[in-house]
PDB file of C-alpha atoms in Angstrom:
ATOM      1  CA  MET A  22      11.407 146.476  -5.429  1.00 69.00           C
ATOM      2  CA  LYS A  23      11.141 148.596  -1.733  1.00 83.00           C
ATOM      3  CA  LEU A  24      15.188 148.527  -2.332  1.00 89.00           C
ATOM      4  CA  PHE A  25      14.479 149.556  -6.459  1.00 87.00           C
ATOM      5  CA  ASN A  26      12.093 152.613  -5.570  1.00 87.00           C
ATOM      6  CA  LEU A  27      14.734 153.416  -2.484  1.00 91.00           C
ATOM      7  CA  LEU A  28      17.782 153.884  -4.700  1.00 92.00           C
ATOM      8  CA  LEU A  29      15.440 156.053  -7.569  1.00 89.00           C
ATOM      9  CA  ASN A  30      14.034 158.101  -4.701  1.00 92.00           C
ATOM     10  CA  ILE A  31      17.826 159.221  -3.628  1.00 94.00           C
ATOM     11  CA  LEU A  32      19.004 159.833  -7.025  1.00 92.00           C
ATOM     12  CA  TRP A  33      15.597 162.053  -6.941  1.00 93.00           C
ATOM     13  CA  LEU A  34      16.017 164.056  -3.835  1.00 93.00           C
ATOM     14  CA  VAL A  35      20.099 164.789  -5.237  1.00 91.00           C
ATOM     15  CA  PHE A  36      18.946 165.384  -8.824  1.00 89.00           C
ATOM     16  CA  CYS A  37      15.789 167.455  -8.277  1.00 90.00           C
ATOM     17  CA  GLY A  38      13.361 166.169  -5.271  1.00 92.00           C
ATOM     18  CA  PHE A  39      15.070 168.853  -3.247  1.00 94.00           C
ATOM     19  CA  TRP A  40      14.813 172.216  -4.889  1.00 93.00           C
ATOM     20  CA  MET A  41      11.453 171.366  -7.090  1.00 94.00           C
ATOM     21  CA  ALA A  42      10.079 170.077  -2.652  1.00 95.00           C
ATOM     22  CA  LEU A  43      11.178 173.227  -1.629  1.00 95.00           C
ATOM     23  CA  GLY A  44       9.543 175.661  -4.533  1.00 94.00           C
ATOM     24  CA  TYR A  45       6.076 174.289  -3.356  1.00 95.00           C
ATOM     25  CA  LEU A  46       6.578 174.368   0.432  1.00 96.00           C
ATOM     26  CA  ILE A  47       7.178 178.490  -0.507  1.00 95.00           C
ATOM     27  CA  ALA A  48       4.101 178.162  -2.432  1.00 94.00           C
ATOM     28  CA  ALA A  49       2.451 176.467   0.659  1.00 95.00           C
ATOM     29  CA  LEU A  50       3.867 179.245   2.827  1.00 96.00           C
ATOM     30  CA  ILE A  51       2.598 182.151   0.829  1.00 95.00           C
ATOM     31  CA  CYS A  52      -0.923 180.845   1.285  1.00 93.00           C
ATOM     32  CA  PHE A  53      -0.729 180.383   4.874  1.00 95.00           C
ATOM     33  CA  VAL A  54       0.260 184.338   4.853  1.00 95.00           C
ATOM     34  CA  LEU A  55      -2.475 185.188   3.023  1.00 92.00           C
ATOM     35  CA  ILE A  56      -5.116 183.236   5.700  1.00 89.00           C
ATOM     36  CA  ILE A  57      -7.926 182.782   3.457  1.00 90.00           C
ATOM     37  CA  THR A  58      -5.803 180.020   0.983  1.00 90.00           C
ATOM     38  CA  ILE A  59      -5.229 177.594   3.303  1.00 93.00           C
ATOM     39  CA  PRO A  60      -6.550 174.657   1.246  1.00 91.00           C
ATOM     40  CA  PHE A  61      -4.118 176.027  -1.205  1.00 93.00           C
ATOM     41  CA  GLY A  62      -1.286 175.207   0.957  1.00 93.00           C
ATOM     42  CA  ILE A  63      -3.066 172.194   2.275  1.00 93.00           C
ATOM     43  CA  ALA A  64      -2.658 170.906  -1.633  1.00 92.00           C
ATOM     44  CA  SER A  65       0.702 172.432  -1.629  1.00 94.00           C
ATOM     45  CA  LEU A  66       2.287 171.202   1.254  1.00 95.00           C
ATOM     46  CA  ARG A  67       0.694 167.732  -0.274  1.00 93.00           C
ATOM     47  CA  ILE A  68       2.407 167.730  -3.438  1.00 94.00           C
ATOM     48  CA  ALA A  69       6.037 168.321  -1.750  1.00 95.00           C
ATOM     49  CA  GLY A  70       5.687 165.490   0.038  1.00 94.00           C
ATOM     50  CA  TYR A  71       5.123 163.024  -3.101  1.00 94.00           C
ATOM     51  CA  VAL A  72       7.798 165.902  -5.298  1.00 94.00           C
ATOM     52  CA  LEU A  73      10.164 165.052  -2.724  1.00 93.00           C
ATOM     53  CA  TRP A  74      10.011 161.022  -2.777  1.00 91.00           C
ATOM     54  CA  PRO A  75       8.010 160.232  -5.645  1.00 91.00           C
ATOM     55  CA  PHE A  76       9.022 156.345  -6.042  1.00 88.00           C
ATOM     56  CA  GLY A  77       6.600 153.844  -4.784  1.00 87.00           C
ATOM     57  CA  ARG A  78       3.820 155.891  -4.814  1.00 89.00           C
ATOM     58  CA  THR A  79       1.060 157.938  -6.955  1.00 88.00           C
ATOM     59  CA  THR A  80      -1.807 160.206  -6.927  1.00 89.00           C
ATOM     60  CA  VAL A  81      -5.491 159.709  -8.046  1.00 88.00           C
ATOM     61  CA  GLU A  82      -8.448 161.850  -7.687  1.00 88.00           C
ATOM     62  CA  ARG A  83     -10.708 162.085  -4.322  1.00 86.00           C
ATOM     63  CA  PRO A  84     -13.929 161.026  -5.448  1.00 83.00           C
ATOM     64  CA  ASP A  85     -16.028 163.436  -3.425  1.00 85.00           C
ATOM     65  CA  ALA A  86     -13.796 166.231  -5.674  1.00 81.00           C
ATOM     66  CA  GLY A  87     -16.443 168.327  -7.116  1.00 84.00           C
ATOM     67  CA  ALA A  88     -16.787 171.826  -8.196  1.00 88.00           C
ATOM     68  CA  GLY A  89     -14.773 173.923  -6.134  1.00 86.00           C
ATOM     69  CA  SER A  90     -11.828 171.551  -6.354  1.00 89.00           C
ATOM     70  CA  PHE A  91     -12.310 172.736 -10.206  1.00 91.00           C
ATOM     71  CA  ILE A  92     -12.666 176.430  -9.292  1.00 93.00           C
ATOM     72  CA  GLY A  93      -9.672 175.974  -6.837  1.00 91.00           C
ATOM     73  CA  ASN A  94      -7.668 174.192  -9.360  1.00 92.00           C
ATOM     74  CA  VAL A  95      -7.884 177.515 -11.850  1.00 93.00           C
ATOM     75  CA  ILE A  96      -6.788 179.780  -8.823  1.00 92.00           C
ATOM     76  CA  TRP A  97      -4.459 177.470  -8.087  1.00 92.00           C
ATOM     77  CA  VAL A  98      -2.908 178.021 -12.041  1.00 94.00           C
ATOM     78  CA  ILE A  99      -3.737 181.325 -11.986  1.00 90.00           C
ATOM     79  CA  PHE A 100      -1.873 182.610  -9.123  1.00 88.00           C
ATOM     80  CA  ALA A 101       0.876 179.069  -8.791  1.00 89.00           C
ATOM     81  CA  GLY A 102       0.338 175.996 -10.693  1.00 92.00           C
ATOM     82  CA  TRP A 103       2.082 177.977 -14.016  1.00 94.00           C
ATOM     83  CA  TRP A 104       4.927 178.459 -12.347  1.00 94.00           C
ATOM     84  CA  LEU A 105       5.855 175.234 -10.505  1.00 94.00           C
ATOM     85  CA  ALA A 106       4.296 173.883 -14.015  1.00 95.00           C
ATOM     86  CA  LEU A 107       7.478 175.487 -15.561  1.00 96.00           C
ATOM     87  CA  ALA A 108      10.127 174.828 -12.763  1.00 94.00           C
ATOM     88  CA  HIS A 109       9.512 170.936 -13.725  1.00 95.00           C
ATOM     89  CA  LEU A 110       9.755 171.413 -17.609  1.00 96.00           C
ATOM     90  CA  ILE A 111      13.246 173.210 -17.111  1.00 95.00           C
ATOM     91  CA  THR A 112      14.381 170.939 -14.527  1.00 94.00           C
ATOM     92  CA  SER A 113      13.411 168.113 -16.795  1.00 94.00           C
ATOM     93  CA  ILE A 114      15.997 169.642 -19.623  1.00 95.00           C
ATOM     94  CA  PRO A 115      19.181 168.919 -18.548  1.00 94.00           C
ATOM     95  CA  LEU A 116      17.960 165.774 -16.938  1.00 93.00           C
ATOM     96  CA  PHE A 117      17.229 164.378 -21.097  1.00 94.00           C
ATOM     97  CA  LEU A 118      20.289 165.570 -21.401  1.00 94.00           C
ATOM     98  CA  SER A 119      22.500 162.982 -19.717  1.00 90.00           C
ATOM     99  CA  ILE A 120      21.683 159.354 -19.295  1.00 84.00           C
ATOM    100  CA  ILE A 121      21.297 158.243 -15.558  1.00 83.00           C
ATOM    101  CA  GLY A 122      18.441 161.630 -15.517  1.00 89.00           C
ATOM    102  CA  ILE A 123      16.451 160.422 -18.569  1.00 91.00           C
ATOM    103  CA  PRO A 124      13.931 158.805 -15.809  1.00 88.00           C
ATOM    104  CA  PHE A 125      14.004 161.837 -13.785  1.00 92.00           C
ATOM    105  CA  GLY A 126      12.977 164.143 -16.694  1.00 93.00           C
ATOM    106  CA  TRP A 127      10.114 162.082 -17.144  1.00 93.00           C
ATOM    107  CA  ALA A 128       9.049 161.529 -13.924  1.00 91.00           C
ATOM    108  CA  ASN A 129       9.777 165.520 -13.930  1.00 93.00           C
ATOM    109  CA  LEU A 130       7.169 165.826 -16.954  1.00 94.00           C
ATOM    110  CA  LYS A 131       4.207 163.455 -15.100  1.00 92.00           C
ATOM    111  CA  LEU A 132       4.817 166.197 -12.435  1.00 94.00           C
ATOM    112  CA  ILE A 133       3.401 168.600 -14.557  1.00 95.00           C
ATOM    113  CA  PRO A 134      -0.630 167.665 -14.525  1.00 93.00           C
ATOM    114  CA  ILE A 135      -0.423 167.639 -10.965  1.00 93.00           C
ATOM    115  CA  SER A 136       1.496 170.524 -10.163  1.00 94.00           C
ATOM    116  CA  LEU A 137      -1.164 172.473 -12.690  1.00 94.00           C
ATOM    117  CA  MET A 138      -4.550 170.924 -10.632  1.00 92.00           C
ATOM    118  CA  PRO A 139      -3.283 169.737  -7.096  1.00 91.00           C
ATOM    119  CA  LEU A 140      -6.718 170.539  -5.108  1.00 90.00           C
ATOM    120  CA  GLY A 141      -8.352 166.656  -5.451  1.00 88.00           C
ATOM    121  CA  ARG A 142      -5.918 164.117  -5.209  1.00 89.00           C
ATOM    122  CA  ASP A 143      -5.002 161.804  -2.906  1.00 87.00           C
ATOM    123  CA  VAL A 144      -1.290 160.701  -2.743  1.00 89.00           C
ATOM    124  CA  ILE A 145      -0.976 156.977  -2.198  1.00 89.00           C
ATOM    125  CA  PRO A 146       1.538 154.134  -2.224  1.00 88.00           C
ATOM    126  CA  THR A 147       1.395 151.737  -5.217  1.00 84.00           C
ATOM    127  CA  ASN A 148       2.620 148.571  -5.576  1.00 72.00           C
ATOM    128  CA  GLN A 149       3.669 148.670  -9.278  1.00 54.00           C
ATOM    129  CA  GLN A 150       6.932 149.297 -10.811  1.00 51.00           C
ATOM    130  CA  PHE A 151       8.164 152.400 -12.254  1.00 49.00           C
ATOM    131  CA  GLY A 152       7.062 153.447 -15.735  1.00 50.00           C
ATOM    132  CA  ILE A 153       3.304 151.091 -15.054  1.00 53.00           C
ATOM    133  CA  ARG A 154       0.427 152.814 -14.378  1.00 51.00           C
TER     134      ARG A 154
END
């Protein structure tokens, strides 16, 4: 199981993980420069790590996430989330066109909600097989 996740993560990294994580890192750097948006930068870094190496991990909503996370996610969508979600969508299209890329295209589509609402989420390890939630 761990070997399978390692293989999937390496293929993911080569096909789209590096570029998508780079997008999240750019968003984080912009947020850090603007100072008041540092919490957005921290969330962006957390999701960048997840996007870089997603198999064997999942995201869950934090139980203490409340109205602040909701308001922050609305602001995030307006300034950064929409273009990261668009990047996931655009990246998934060529992946769906190849046989080996179909699972990665699907994984890219599954990352769109996370790219739109990263605040109030934690990345945790999972023991479930690929594709099972």
